[in-house]
Short mmCIF file of C-alpha atoms in Angstrom, two decimals:
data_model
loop_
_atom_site.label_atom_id
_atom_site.label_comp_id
_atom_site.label_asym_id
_atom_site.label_seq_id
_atom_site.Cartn_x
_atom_site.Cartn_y
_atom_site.Cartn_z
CA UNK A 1 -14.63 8.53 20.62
CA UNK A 2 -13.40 12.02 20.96
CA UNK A 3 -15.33 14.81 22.55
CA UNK A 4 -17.04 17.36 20.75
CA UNK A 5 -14.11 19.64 19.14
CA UNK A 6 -13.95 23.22 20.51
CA UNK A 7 -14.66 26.80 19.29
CA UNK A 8 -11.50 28.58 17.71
CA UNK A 9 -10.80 31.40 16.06
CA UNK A 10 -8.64 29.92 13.68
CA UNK A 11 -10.29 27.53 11.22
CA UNK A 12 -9.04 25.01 8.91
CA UNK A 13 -9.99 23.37 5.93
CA UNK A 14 -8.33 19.68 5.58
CA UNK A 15 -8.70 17.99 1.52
CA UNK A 16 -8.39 14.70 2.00
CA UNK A 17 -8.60 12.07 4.51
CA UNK A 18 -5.58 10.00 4.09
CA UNK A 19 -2.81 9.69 6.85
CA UNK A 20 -1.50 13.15 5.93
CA UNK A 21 -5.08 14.68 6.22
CA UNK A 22 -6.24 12.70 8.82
CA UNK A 23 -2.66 13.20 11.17
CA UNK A 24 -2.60 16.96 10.22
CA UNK A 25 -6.90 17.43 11.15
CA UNK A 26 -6.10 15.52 14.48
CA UNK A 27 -2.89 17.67 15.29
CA UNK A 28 -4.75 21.39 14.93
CA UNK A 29 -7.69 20.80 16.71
CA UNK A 30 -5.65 19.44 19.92
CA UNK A 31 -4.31 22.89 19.39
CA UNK A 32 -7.66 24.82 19.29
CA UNK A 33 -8.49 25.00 15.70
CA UNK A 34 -11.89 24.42 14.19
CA UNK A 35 -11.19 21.79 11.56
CA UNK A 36 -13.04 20.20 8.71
CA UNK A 37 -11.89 17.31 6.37
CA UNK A 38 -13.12 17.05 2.56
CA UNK A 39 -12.81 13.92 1.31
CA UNK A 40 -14.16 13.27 -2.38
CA UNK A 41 -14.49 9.11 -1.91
CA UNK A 42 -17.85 7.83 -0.76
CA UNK A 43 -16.73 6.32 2.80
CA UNK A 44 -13.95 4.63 4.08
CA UNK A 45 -12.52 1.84 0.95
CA UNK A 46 -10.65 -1.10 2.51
CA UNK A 47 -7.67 -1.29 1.53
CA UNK A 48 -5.47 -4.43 0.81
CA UNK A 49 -2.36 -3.78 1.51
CA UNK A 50 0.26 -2.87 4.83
CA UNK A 51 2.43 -0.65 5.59
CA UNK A 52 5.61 -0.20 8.08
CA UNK A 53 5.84 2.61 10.29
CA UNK A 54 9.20 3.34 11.22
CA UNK A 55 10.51 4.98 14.28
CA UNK A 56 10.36 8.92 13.02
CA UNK A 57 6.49 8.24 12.20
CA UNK A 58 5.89 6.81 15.59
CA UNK A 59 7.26 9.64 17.27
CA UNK A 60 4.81 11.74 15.14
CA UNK A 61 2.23 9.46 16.29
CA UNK A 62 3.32 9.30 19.64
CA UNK A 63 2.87 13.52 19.72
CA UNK A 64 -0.53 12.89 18.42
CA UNK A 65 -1.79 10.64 21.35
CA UNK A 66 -2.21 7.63 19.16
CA UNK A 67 0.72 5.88 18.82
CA UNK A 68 0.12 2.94 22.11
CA UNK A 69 -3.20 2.22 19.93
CA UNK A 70 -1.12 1.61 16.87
CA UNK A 71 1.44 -0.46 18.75
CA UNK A 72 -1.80 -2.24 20.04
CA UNK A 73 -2.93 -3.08 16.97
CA UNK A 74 0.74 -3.79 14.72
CA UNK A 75 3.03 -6.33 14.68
CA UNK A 76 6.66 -5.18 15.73
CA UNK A 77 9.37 -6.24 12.98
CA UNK A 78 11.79 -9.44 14.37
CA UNK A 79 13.81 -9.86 11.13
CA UNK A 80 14.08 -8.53 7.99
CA UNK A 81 16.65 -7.78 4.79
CA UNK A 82 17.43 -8.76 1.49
CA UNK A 83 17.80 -11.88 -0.15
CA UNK A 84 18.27 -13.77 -3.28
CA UNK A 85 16.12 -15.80 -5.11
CA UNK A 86 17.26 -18.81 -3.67
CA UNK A 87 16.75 -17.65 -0.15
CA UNK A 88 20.13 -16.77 0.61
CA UNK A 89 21.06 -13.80 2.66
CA UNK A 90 22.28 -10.97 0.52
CA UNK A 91 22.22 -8.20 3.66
CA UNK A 92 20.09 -8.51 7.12
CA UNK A 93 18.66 -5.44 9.35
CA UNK A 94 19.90 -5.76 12.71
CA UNK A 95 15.89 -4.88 14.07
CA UNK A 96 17.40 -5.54 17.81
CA UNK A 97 19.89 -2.54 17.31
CA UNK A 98 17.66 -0.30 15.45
CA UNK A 99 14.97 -0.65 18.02
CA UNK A 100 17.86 0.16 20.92
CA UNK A 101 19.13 2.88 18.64
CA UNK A 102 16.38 4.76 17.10
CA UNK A 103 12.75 3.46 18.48
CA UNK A 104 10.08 1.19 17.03
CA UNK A 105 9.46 -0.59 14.08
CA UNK A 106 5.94 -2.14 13.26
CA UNK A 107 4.08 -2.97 10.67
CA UNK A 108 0.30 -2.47 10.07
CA UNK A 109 -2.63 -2.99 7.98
CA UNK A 110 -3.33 0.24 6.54
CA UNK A 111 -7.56 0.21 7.45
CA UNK A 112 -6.24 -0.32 11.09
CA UNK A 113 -4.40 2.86 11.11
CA UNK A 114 -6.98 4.39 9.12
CA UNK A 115 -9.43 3.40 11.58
CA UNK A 116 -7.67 4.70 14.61
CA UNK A 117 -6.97 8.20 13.03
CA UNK A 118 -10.65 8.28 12.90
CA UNK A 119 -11.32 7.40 16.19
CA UNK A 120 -8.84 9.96 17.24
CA UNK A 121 -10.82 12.28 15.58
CA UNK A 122 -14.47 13.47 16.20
CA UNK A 123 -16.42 12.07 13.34
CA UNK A 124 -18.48 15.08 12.67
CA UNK A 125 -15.17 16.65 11.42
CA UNK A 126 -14.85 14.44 8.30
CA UNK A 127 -17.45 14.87 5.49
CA UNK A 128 -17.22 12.02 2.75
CA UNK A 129 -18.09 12.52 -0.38
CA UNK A 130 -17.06 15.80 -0.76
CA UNK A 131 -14.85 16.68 -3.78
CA UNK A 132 -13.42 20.13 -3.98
CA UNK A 133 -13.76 22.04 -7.07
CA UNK A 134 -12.30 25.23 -6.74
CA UNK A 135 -9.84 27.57 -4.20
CA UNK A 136 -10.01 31.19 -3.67
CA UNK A 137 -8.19 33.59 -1.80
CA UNK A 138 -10.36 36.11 -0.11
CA UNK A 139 -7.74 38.45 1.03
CA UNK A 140 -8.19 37.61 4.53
CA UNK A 141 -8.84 33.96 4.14
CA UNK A 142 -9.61 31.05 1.81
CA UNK A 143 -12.48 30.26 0.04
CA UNK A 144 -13.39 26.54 -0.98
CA UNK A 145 -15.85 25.21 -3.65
CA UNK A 146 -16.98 21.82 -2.80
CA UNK A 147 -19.86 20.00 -4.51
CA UNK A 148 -21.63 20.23 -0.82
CA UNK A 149 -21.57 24.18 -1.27
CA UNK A 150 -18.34 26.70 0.61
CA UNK A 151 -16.21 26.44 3.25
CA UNK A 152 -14.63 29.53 4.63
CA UNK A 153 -10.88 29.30 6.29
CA UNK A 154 -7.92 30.38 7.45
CA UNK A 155 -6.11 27.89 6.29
CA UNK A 156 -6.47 25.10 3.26
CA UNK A 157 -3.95 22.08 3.52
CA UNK A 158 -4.03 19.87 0.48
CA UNK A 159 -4.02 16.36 1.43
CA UNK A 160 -5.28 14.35 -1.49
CA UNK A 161 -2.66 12.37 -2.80
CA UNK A 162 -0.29 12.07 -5.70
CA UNK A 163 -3.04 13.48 -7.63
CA UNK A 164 -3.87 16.34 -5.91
CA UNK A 165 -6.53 18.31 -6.95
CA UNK A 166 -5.47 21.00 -4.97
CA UNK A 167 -2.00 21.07 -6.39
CA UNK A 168 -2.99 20.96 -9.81
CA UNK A 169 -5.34 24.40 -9.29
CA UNK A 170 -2.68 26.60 -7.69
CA UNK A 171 0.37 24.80 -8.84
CA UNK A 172 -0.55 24.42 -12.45
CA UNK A 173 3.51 24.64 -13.87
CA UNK A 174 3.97 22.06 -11.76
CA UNK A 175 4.93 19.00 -13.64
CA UNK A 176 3.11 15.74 -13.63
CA UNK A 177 3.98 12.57 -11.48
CA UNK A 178 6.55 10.57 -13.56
CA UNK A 179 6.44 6.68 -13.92
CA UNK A 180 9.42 5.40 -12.08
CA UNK A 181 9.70 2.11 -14.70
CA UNK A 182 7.98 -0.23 -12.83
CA UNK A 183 4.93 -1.59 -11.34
CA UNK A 184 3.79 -3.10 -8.10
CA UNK A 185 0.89 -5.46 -7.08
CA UNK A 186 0.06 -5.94 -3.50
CA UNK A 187 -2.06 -8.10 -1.51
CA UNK A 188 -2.67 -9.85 1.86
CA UNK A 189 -2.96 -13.49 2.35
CA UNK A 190 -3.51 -15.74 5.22
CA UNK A 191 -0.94 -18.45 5.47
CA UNK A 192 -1.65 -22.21 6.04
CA UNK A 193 1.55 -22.05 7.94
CA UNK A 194 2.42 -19.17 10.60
CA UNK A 195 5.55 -17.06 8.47
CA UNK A 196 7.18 -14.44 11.26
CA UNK A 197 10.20 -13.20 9.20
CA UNK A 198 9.93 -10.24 6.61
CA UNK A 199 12.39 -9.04 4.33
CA UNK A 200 12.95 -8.52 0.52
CA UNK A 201 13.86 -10.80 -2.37
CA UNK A 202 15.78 -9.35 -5.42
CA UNK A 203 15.67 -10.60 -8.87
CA UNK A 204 16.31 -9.41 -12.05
CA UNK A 205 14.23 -6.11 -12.85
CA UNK A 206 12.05 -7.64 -10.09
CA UNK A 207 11.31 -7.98 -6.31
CA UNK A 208 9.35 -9.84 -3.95
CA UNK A 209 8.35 -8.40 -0.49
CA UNK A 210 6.76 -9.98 2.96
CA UNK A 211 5.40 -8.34 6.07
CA UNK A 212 3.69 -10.41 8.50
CA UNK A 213 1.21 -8.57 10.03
CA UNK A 214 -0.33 -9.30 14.10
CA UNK A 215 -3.54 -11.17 13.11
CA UNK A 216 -1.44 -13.88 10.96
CA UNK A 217 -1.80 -12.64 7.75
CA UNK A 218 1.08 -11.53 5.90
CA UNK A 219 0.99 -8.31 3.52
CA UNK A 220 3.18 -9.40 0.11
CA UNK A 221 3.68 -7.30 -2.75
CA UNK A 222 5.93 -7.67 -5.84
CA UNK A 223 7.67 -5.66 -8.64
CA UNK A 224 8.48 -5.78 -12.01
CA UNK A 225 10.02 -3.40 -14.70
CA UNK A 226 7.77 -2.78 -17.17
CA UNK A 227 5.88 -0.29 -18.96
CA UNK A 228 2.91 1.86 -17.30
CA UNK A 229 -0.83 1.22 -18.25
CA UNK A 230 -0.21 -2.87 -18.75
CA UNK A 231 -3.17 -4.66 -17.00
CA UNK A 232 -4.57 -8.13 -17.03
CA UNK A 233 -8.16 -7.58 -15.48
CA UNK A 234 -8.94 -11.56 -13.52
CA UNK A 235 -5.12 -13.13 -14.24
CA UNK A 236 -2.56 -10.89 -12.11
CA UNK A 237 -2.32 -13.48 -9.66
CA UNK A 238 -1.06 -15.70 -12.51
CA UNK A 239 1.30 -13.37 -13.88
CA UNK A 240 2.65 -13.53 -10.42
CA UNK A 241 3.03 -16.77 -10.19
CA UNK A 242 4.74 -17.24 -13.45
CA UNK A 243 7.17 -14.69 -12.22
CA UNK A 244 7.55 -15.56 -8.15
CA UNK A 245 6.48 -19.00 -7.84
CA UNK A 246 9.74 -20.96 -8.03
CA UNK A 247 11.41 -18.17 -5.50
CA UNK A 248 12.20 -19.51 -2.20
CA UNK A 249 9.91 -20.45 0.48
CA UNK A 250 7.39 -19.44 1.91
CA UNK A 251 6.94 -17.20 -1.13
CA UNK A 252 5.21 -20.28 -3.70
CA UNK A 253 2.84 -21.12 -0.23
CA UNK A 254 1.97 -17.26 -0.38
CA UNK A 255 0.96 -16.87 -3.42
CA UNK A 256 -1.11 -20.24 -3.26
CA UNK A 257 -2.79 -18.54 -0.15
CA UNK A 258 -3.54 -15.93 -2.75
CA UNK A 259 -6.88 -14.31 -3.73
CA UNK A 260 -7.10 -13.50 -7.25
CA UNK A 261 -9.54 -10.95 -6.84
CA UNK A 262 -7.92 -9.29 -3.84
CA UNK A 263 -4.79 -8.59 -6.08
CA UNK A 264 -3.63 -5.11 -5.83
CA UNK A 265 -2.07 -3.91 -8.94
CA UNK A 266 -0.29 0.42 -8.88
CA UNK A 267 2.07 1.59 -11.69
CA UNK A 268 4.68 3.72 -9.69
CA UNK A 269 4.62 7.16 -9.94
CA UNK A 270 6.98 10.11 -8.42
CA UNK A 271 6.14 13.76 -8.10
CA UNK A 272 9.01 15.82 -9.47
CA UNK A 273 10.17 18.33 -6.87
CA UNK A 274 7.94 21.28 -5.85
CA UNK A 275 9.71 25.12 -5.66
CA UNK A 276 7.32 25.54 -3.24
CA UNK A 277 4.40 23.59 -0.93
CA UNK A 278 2.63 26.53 0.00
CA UNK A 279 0.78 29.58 -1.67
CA UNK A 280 -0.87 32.43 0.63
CA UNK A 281 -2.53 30.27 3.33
CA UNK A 282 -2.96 26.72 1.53
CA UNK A 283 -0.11 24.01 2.44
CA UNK A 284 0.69 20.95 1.21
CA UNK A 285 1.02 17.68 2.43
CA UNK A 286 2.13 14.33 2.42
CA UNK A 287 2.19 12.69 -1.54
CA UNK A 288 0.24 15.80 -2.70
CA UNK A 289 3.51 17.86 -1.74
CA UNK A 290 6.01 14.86 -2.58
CA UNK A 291 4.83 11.52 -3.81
CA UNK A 292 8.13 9.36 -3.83
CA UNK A 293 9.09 5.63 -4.89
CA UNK A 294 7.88 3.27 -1.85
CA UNK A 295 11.82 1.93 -1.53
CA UNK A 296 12.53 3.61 1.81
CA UNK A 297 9.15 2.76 2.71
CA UNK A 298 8.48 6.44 4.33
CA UNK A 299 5.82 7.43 2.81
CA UNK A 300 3.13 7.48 5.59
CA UNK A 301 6.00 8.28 7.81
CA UNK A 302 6.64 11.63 6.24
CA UNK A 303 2.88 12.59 6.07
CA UNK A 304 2.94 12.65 10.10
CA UNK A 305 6.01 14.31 10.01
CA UNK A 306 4.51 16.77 8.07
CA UNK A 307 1.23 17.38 10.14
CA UNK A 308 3.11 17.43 13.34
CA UNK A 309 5.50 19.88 12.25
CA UNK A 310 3.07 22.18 10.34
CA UNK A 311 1.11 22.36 13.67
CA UNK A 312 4.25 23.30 15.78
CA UNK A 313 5.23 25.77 13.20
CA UNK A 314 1.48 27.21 13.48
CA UNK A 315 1.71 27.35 17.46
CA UNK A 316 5.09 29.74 17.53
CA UNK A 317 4.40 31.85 14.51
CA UNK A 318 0.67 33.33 14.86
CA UNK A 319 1.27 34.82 10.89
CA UNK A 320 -0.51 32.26 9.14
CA UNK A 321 1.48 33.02 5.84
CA UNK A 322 4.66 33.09 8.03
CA UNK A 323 3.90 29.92 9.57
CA UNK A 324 3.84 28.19 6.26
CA UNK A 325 6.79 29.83 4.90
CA UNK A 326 8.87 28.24 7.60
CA UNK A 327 6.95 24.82 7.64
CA UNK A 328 7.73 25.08 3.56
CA UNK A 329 11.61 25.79 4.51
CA UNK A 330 11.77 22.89 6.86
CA UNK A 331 9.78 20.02 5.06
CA UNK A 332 11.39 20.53 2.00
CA UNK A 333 15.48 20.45 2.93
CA UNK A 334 13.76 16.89 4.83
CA UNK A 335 11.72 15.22 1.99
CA UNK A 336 13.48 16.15 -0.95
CA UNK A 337 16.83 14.43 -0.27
CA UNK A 338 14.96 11.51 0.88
CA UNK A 339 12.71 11.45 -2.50
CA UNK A 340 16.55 11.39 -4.42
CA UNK A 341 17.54 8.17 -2.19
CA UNK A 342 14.24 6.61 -2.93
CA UNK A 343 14.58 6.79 -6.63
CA UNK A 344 18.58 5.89 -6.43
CA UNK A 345 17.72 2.86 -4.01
CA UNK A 346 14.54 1.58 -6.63
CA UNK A 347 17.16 2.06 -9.59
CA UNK A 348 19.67 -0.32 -8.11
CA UNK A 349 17.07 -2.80 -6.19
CA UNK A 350 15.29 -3.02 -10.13
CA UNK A 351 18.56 -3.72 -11.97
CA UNK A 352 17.76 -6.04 -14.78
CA UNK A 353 20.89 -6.74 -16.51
CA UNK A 354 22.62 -10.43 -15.96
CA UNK A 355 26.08 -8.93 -15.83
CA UNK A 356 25.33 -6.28 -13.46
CA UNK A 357 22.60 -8.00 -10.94
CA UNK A 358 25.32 -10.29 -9.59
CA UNK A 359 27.65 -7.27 -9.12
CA UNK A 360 24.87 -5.48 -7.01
CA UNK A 361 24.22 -8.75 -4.73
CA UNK A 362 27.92 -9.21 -3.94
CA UNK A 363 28.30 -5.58 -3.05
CA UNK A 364 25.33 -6.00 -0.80
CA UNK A 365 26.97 -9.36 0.30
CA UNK A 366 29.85 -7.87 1.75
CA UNK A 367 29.28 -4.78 2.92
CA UNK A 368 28.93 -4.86 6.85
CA UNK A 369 24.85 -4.57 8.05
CA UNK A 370 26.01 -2.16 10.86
CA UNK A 371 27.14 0.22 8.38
CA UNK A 372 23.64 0.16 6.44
CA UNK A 373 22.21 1.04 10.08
CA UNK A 374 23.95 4.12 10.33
CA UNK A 375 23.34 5.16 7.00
CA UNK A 376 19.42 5.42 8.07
CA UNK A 377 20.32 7.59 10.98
CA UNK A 378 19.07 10.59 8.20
CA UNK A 379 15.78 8.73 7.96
CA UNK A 380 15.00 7.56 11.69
CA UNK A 381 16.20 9.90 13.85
CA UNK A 382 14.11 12.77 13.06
CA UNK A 383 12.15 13.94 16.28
CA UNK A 384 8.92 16.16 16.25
CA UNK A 385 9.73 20.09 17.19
CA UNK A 386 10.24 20.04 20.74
CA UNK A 387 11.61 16.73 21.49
CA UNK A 388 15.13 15.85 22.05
CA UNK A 389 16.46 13.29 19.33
CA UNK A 390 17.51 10.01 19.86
CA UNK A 391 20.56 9.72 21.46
CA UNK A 392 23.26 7.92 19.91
CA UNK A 393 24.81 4.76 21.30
CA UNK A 394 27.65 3.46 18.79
#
């Protein structure tokens, strides 16, 4: 466990304890700031599903002291791609060459990186439990309501998710998160048989993904295109299996490996873009600043990139106000462009009509897997302020 944070001038005030709050909390007090994390859920909730962390997050990571434990504790990615639904090869991912070009890719379950956030930072720093009710600026600082009591600070970085509580009390013309037109249910099995290859299998207005995770277990999810709010409360494992179950192996054995009350079911949502993710001395974060489609799978990737960066930004510019005015300036000319290619990549991946699906897989088909390597360069090459990026070797 950590040692016993030290006294700082500065002080922050973290809402949330997600990866953004969590990565962001760790990254200012290894910079001297006295930190505290809000976080309105009763303790930690387990959470069923995985999640890949791609070579940009694990340099974030890496800045934050944490990333060997991670790598300890994932499973680093051997195959993956897209196929069809009767197995066949529609494009592959070269993970060799990515890993020689750009850094590590792993996959993890997302309580294990929870759980070594929290070890990275000292537990008297996170307060669960703790919804915030109200924000006020104080002239020289921030004021926050909690239902504990008040927190004085510095600084206020809004951490808590798509729906921010945060972002709806000082950004209250921002508009709502948007259904993207489809939803996802995700779940981790155990597999009578070992499966060690990943990828993604397109349908028609629907997908099927598989991440094998380091214990044995594999994380799966799937998609469909349908319309937000539908629920069937006991029989979502059935409703997969009526859609997935005569795809391609080892999909049917998954599912069969299935718990039906483990099932994971989201509507997906996307946060229109932000003018701004700061006001005064309060910053956002991670999907409280811009909740995007899960396609490019970057989500917890650009949460780190987001704490690491705010803290750099913080260390150069001693104006708090500044400080956030450039971290604003940088994180949004990143994320927003990415948020566009997440919603253009779900659009085509959830196609739905029969004389267009077939177009999409030949195009996929024959264009060359090299060239959809370079066209993540964007995505996986970013490098935390102060590092040199990854060189290129084409």
């Amino acid at each position: 466990m950590s040692a016993e944070p030290v006294s700082a001038e500065r002080r922050a005030v973290v809402v949330g304890a997600g990866v953004a709050g969590l990565t962001a909390a760790i990254a200012l007090r290894q910079r001297g700031w006295q930190v505290e994390v809000l976080e309105r859920a009763a303790g930690a909730e387990p959470a069923g599903s995985g999640l890949s962390l791609w070579p940009n997050g694990l340099r974030g990571l890496d800045v934050l002291g944490v990333g060997a434990a991670i790598r300890e504790q994932s499973l680093a990615a051997t195959e993956g791609g897209m196929r069809d639904t009767a197995g066949r090869w529609l494009s592959r991912t070269d993970i060799a060459a990515l890993r020689d070009r750009y850094g590590d890719l792993v996959v993890i379950h997302r309580n294990q990186l929870s759980d070594i956030l929290r070890t990275a930072l000292y537990t008297g720093l996170l307060r669960f439990g703790c919804a915030v009710e109200a924000v006020e600026f104080t002239g020289r600082g921030v004021r926050v309501r909690h239902s504990d009591g008040t927190a004085e600070a510095d600084l206020v970085l809004g951490a808590d998710g798509i729906n921010s509580t945060l972002r709806a009390t000082l950004w209250p013309r921002a508009r709502r998160p948007a259904y993207a037109g489809y939803t996802a249910w995700r779940t981790i099995v155990t597999p009578a048989e070992p499966v060690l290859a990943g990828g993604e299998t397109l349908g028609r207005g629907q997908r099927f993904g598989i991440a094998p995770l380091r214990d044995g277990r594999v994380y799966m999810f799937g998609t469909a295109n349908l319309p937000a709010g539908q629920r069937e409360p006991g029989r979502e494992l059935d409703e997969l299996r009526r859609r997935f179950g005569s795809w391609h192996d080892p999909i049917p054995a998954l599912l069969a490996a299935a718990d039906p009350a483990a099932i994971l079911r989201h509507d997906i949502y996307e946060l229109p873009p932000l003018e701004t993710y700061v006001r005064e001395r309060v910053a956002l974060l991670g999907d409280a600043a811009h909740a995007m489609t899960p396609n490019l799978g970057q989500g917890a990737n650009l949460a780190v990139e987001d704490a690491v960066t705010l803290a750099a930004v913080l260390d150069r510019t001693p104006d708090i106000p500044g400080a956030l005015t450039e971290y604003d300036r940088i994180r949004r000319a990143r994320v927003q462009p990415l948020a566009r290619l997440s919603h253009r990549l779900g659009a085509a991946l959830q196609l739905a009509l029969p004389a267009v699906t077939p177009v999409r897989n030949t195009v996929l088909r024959l264009a060359p897997d090299a060239a959809a390597l370079r066209a993540l360069g964007p995505v996986l090459s970013w490098a935390p302020p102060g590092w040199e990026p990854p060189t290129e070797r084409w």
